[in-house]
Amino acid sequence: MDSTWTFTRLVIITGSFGSGKSEYAINLALERAQTNCIANMTLVDLDLVNAYFRVREVRQLLEDRQVQTIVPREDVLHSDLPIPGPGIAALIKNLEMNVIIDVGGDDMGATALRGYRDCILGVDHDILLVVNPYRPFTHTIEDIHTMKEEIEYRSGLKINGVVSNPNSGISTNIDSLLAKHELVNRAAELMALPMVEILVYRDLFREHQKLFSDFPCRVRPIDIFLTPGWLLKQQKEDGKKQ
Amino acid sequence: MAKIKGYQRPQTLHDKPWHFCPGCHHGIVHRLCAEVVEEMGLQSQTIGVGSVGCGVFSYNYFNFDGIGPSHGRAPAVATGVKRVLPDKLVFTYQGDGDLAAIGTTEMVHSAVRGENITIIFVNNTLYGMTGGQMAPTTLMGQQTTTTPRGRTREQAGYPMKVCEMLATMDGSAYIARTAVFNPAQVLKTKKAIRKAFETQMAGLGFSLVEVLSACPTNWGMNPLEALDHVKDNMLPVYPLGEFKLKKE
Amino acid sequence: MSEVILMKGNEAIGEAAIRANCRHFFGYPITPQTEVLEYLARRLPEEGGAYVQAESEISAINMVFGASCAGARVMTASSSPGISLMQEGISYIASAQLPAVIINIMRGAPGLGGIHPSQADYFQSVKGGGHGDYKLIVLAPSSVQELIDHTMLAFELSEKYRTPVMVFGDGMLGQMMEPVVFPDYLPPPVDRPWATTGMEGRGPNIVHTLYLPAPDLENHCHRLFDKYRDIEAREKRSQEYFTDDAEILVVSYGIASRVARAGVEMAREAGIKAGLFRPITLWPFPDLQLQAAAKQARLLISAEISMGQMIEDVRLGIRDKVPVKLFNRIGLVPNPDEIFEFIKAEAGEVSKIG
Amino acid sequence: MTRVIFNEERCKGCGLCIQFCPKSIMYLSEQRNRLGYNYAIIDDMAGCTGCAICALMCPEVIIEVVEEAAV
């Protein structure tokens, strides 16, 4: 297992619908800008297929914390028009900038990458596949493999790393997380891709810090930004009752 | 005393009197549909979808399963039926107001999809049921209650040619225009209906038979004058023939 | 099948339909409902079903009409402007007494409105929408799990009563992800001796909605309303939180009821006797349950994401015995703080009256 | 021998059968049926060839053409 993954200046995040790409992108951008003090950190909202729960909804929060954002222009920001924000190609080519691109889900979402393929290939880059096996179309190793191939086919780009995000929302527990992570691991091996890191909700991470301290791959505690806090709290309470 | 059939009312028609006016061609077209269903042995396999217009009661006359949809939506309703029962014969029976005005979208897109249904389209160049208003197929200069001085280009544009349009669709498999103003044409119409139904049962795709028909009441003619009107005034605008014939 | 899986509301609806043995779906894309189509376009062919993307919502609902005539378990889904286009068909389906499930993932309106969550189609769906004397059973889920449960229930009710049933969601429910479990439940199959499937071994079946002689139409409407009375007697559903001693009773449905619940919990922590009454069926409206839940209430608050629509049924339901106020937001799902502040302010007013 | 059977009570007197009868043996009766129409009748049944064109054109589907074998 590769636990010493280093990110290039251009990190492109792909995956199936609802795999957790956007939350990962936000967490990664914040960490790199704040903890790692990487300058010129820019998060690009290239999710042109979702209508809700997009990076653009937390743009102010990101900008307050030293992450620039590229989102569609104001007049279409809250529309469902698939219009990318301005200047993405220039950003990709600009070696001064550190860029994370949050791509829309599935091969449909990855289609938006195709237009930037040539400039992406011209610079160092990572294309990561976020995998959540609790999601319907990445439920099995075969499905995960198919998802990877479809995204690569549509974008014309090669994925070079896997991010494991085995969560079933608030009902995630340590056993289910580890069991499904094992499945992602096997999928990564089959696809001959390195495991970049595993994503764990921050409270679960705290609870099991010891276990995660010598985990075979890097572990990233994740904060949730796109689901309202009250809703998470309610889901958690209801989950406990069941 | 043996009784041999010369002509006999088909079993696929209930024995009840039409509501149609004297000399109305709906009666002939209804009968031909029923005869073809019977001759193909499909009485128990047929679902007829009616329309709104003078053909609204078709389900009361046909002796097989029937549906009364809303105005213009028959091809969508037939699509729903056919997707559930792909092996049955599903046809709609629609007039020019129902099909070519309010139902244009449903007609065009069922042809686009190559929906494996048949439309029997009765074109009498006006809205019969509501008392003779202009239809998309109304002839230039034709007087109707809503074109009291005759249809003009400025006010209402030009007659709509359904067969010519649908024949351009890749999904259409059989498109024909016929008439019933004399015995030879009646036989040709019957043949066309049979071909359309056979096209459907062979799974070849969308089929439509347009039948030029008389509306003596709203045309202000007697039934015999109405025959001549079809022949003399409709044929030049709506030429007869097969516009599309897909084989396999 | 009791495995937990993480699903988006719209996907969950699609999968619920498949688990309920629905094999026919007709729809048209519209945000924020489109994933229902996309999910079924992918899944239905795998299950040997038929998926048709119609040319309009008008066509989609009429395909539903036809498929239901032909005896199929059938569903469509849309969002507010698309549901408006379906109203004609819904009236025909109700009159023809056909079972059908219609999903409405509501968005901001009137007109083109916006793509944000909304509950502004209450009048349209609960009070009519289409032309004529008919009723629509309207179910209001408040979670992704309930989208599944209510979609399945919708099939059962629509077939039991031969009537269209609407599952009334909003953009947020459709788009949000929650862990769900698909129940081991199948809506019971019902005989459809009336279906137009070809008259093999019987006389012709006719499905129509035309009753020209006035007495025929009157009889038809009475038959429909006998059925609706039966539904009213049996199918009113609701849920309650802290209603036993509630002096301020918030009435709220769907996604808004979850915010309201959080607001009510905050009020309870602040020592205010607040409660929540959540209608699950919007028609039939659970008026008797509301009256029982409101026995200690001095004020009712109708909390909705519309300009005050359900509030009319709340007033009717409580027979005007208790004052009813409106809390609402448009274009977004409110924050529980907002409802809490509203409750707190009203609690102050109520205590002044003593 | 051929016999044309009319359901006279349902005839609306449109005259299409008369128009196309090749033997011109049909005409409208002076009598009216219960619907109030002068109905079509055949004067000279012996002249009928059984071609059934009248039935083919009849919009009311009230004409049956039968052949009765000689006894």
GROMACS .gro file of C-alpha atoms in nm, chain A residues 17-18 49-54 78-80 106 108 132 134-137 139 150 167-171 180 228 230-231 234-235 237-238 241, chain C residues 3-8 11 31-32 35 38-39 42-43 107 115-117 171-172 175-179 258-259 261-262 265 333-336:
model
   68
   17PHE     CA    1  -2.279   1.011  -0.825
   18GLY     CA    2  -2.283   1.056  -0.450
   49VAL     CA    3  -2.479   1.739  -1.368
   50ASN     CA    4  -2.604   1.792  -1.014
   51ALA     CA    5  -2.853   2.059  -0.921
   52TYR     CA    6  -2.804   2.059  -0.546
   53PHE     CA    7  -2.528   1.997  -0.290
   54ARG     CA    8  -2.252   2.152  -0.500
   78HIS     CA    9  -2.825   2.861  -0.911
   79SER     CA   10  -2.948   2.720  -1.238
   80ASP     CA   11  -2.922   2.371  -1.374
  106ASP     CA   12  -2.039   0.908  -1.320
  108MET     CA   13  -2.196   1.171  -1.745
  132ASN     CA   14  -1.811   0.447  -0.203
  134TYR     CA   15  -2.250   0.180  -0.038
  135ARG     CA   16  -2.365   0.353  -0.355
  136PRO     CA   17  -2.582   0.149  -0.592
  137PHE     CA   18  -2.361   0.153  -0.902
  139HIS     CA   19  -2.158  -0.188  -0.509
  150GLU     CA   20  -1.660   0.459  -1.821
  167ASN     CA   21  -1.970   0.535   0.420
  168SER     CA   22  -2.343   0.487   0.446
  169GLY     CA   23  -2.403   0.836   0.574
  170ILE     CA   24  -2.470   0.867   0.945
  171SER     CA   25  -2.524   0.495   0.984
  180LYS     CA   26  -1.621  -0.206   0.265
  228PRO     CA   27  -2.695   2.108   0.698
  230TRP     CA   28  -2.924   2.010   1.197
  231LEU     CA   29  -3.006   1.742   0.942
  234GLN     CA   30  -3.135   1.449   1.332
  235GLN     CA   31  -3.020   1.164   1.111
  237GLU     CA   32  -3.046   1.061   1.652
  238ASP     CA   33  -3.293   0.872   1.435
  241LYS     CA   34  -3.322   0.487   1.776
  493GLU     CA   35  -2.859  -0.425   0.366
  494VAL     CA   36  -2.795  -0.059   0.428
  495ILE     CA   37  -2.726   0.138   0.112
  496LEU     CA   38  -2.665   0.508   0.056
  497MET     CA   39  -2.912   0.652  -0.189
  498LYS     CA   40  -3.018   0.980  -0.335
  501GLU     CA   41  -3.266   0.704  -0.716
  521THR     CA   42  -3.471   1.937  -1.252
  522PRO     CA   43  -3.475   1.837  -0.967
  525GLU     CA   44  -3.240   1.123  -1.165
  528GLU     CA   45  -3.190   0.837  -1.540
  529TYR     CA   46  -3.198   0.567  -1.277
  532ARG     CA   47  -3.052   0.230  -1.661
  533ARG     CA   48  -3.232  -0.020  -1.437
  597ARG     CA   49  -3.943   2.304  -0.725
  605ILE     CA   50  -3.487   2.474  -0.918
  606HIS     CA   51  -3.480   2.502  -0.540
  607PRO     CA   52  -3.701   2.298  -0.309
  661GLY     CA   53  -3.609   1.905  -0.454
  662MET     CA   54  -3.416   1.856  -0.134
  665GLN     CA   55  -3.143   1.528  -0.422
  666MET     CA   56  -3.024   1.440  -0.073
  667MET     CA   57  -2.856   1.115   0.019
  668GLU     CA   58  -2.946   0.906   0.320
  669PRO     CA   59  -2.880   0.548   0.421
  748ARG     CA   60  -3.801   1.766   0.969
  749VAL     CA   61  -3.688   2.122   1.018
  751ARG     CA   62  -3.915   1.884   1.443
  752ALA     CA   63  -3.567   2.020   1.509
  755GLU     CA   64  -3.693   2.010   2.002
  823VAL     CA   65  -3.552   2.487   0.327
  824PRO     CA   66  -3.554   2.698   0.644
  825ASN     CA   67  -3.314   2.651   0.930
  826PRO     CA   68  -3.450   2.506   1.258
   0.00000   0.00000   0.00000
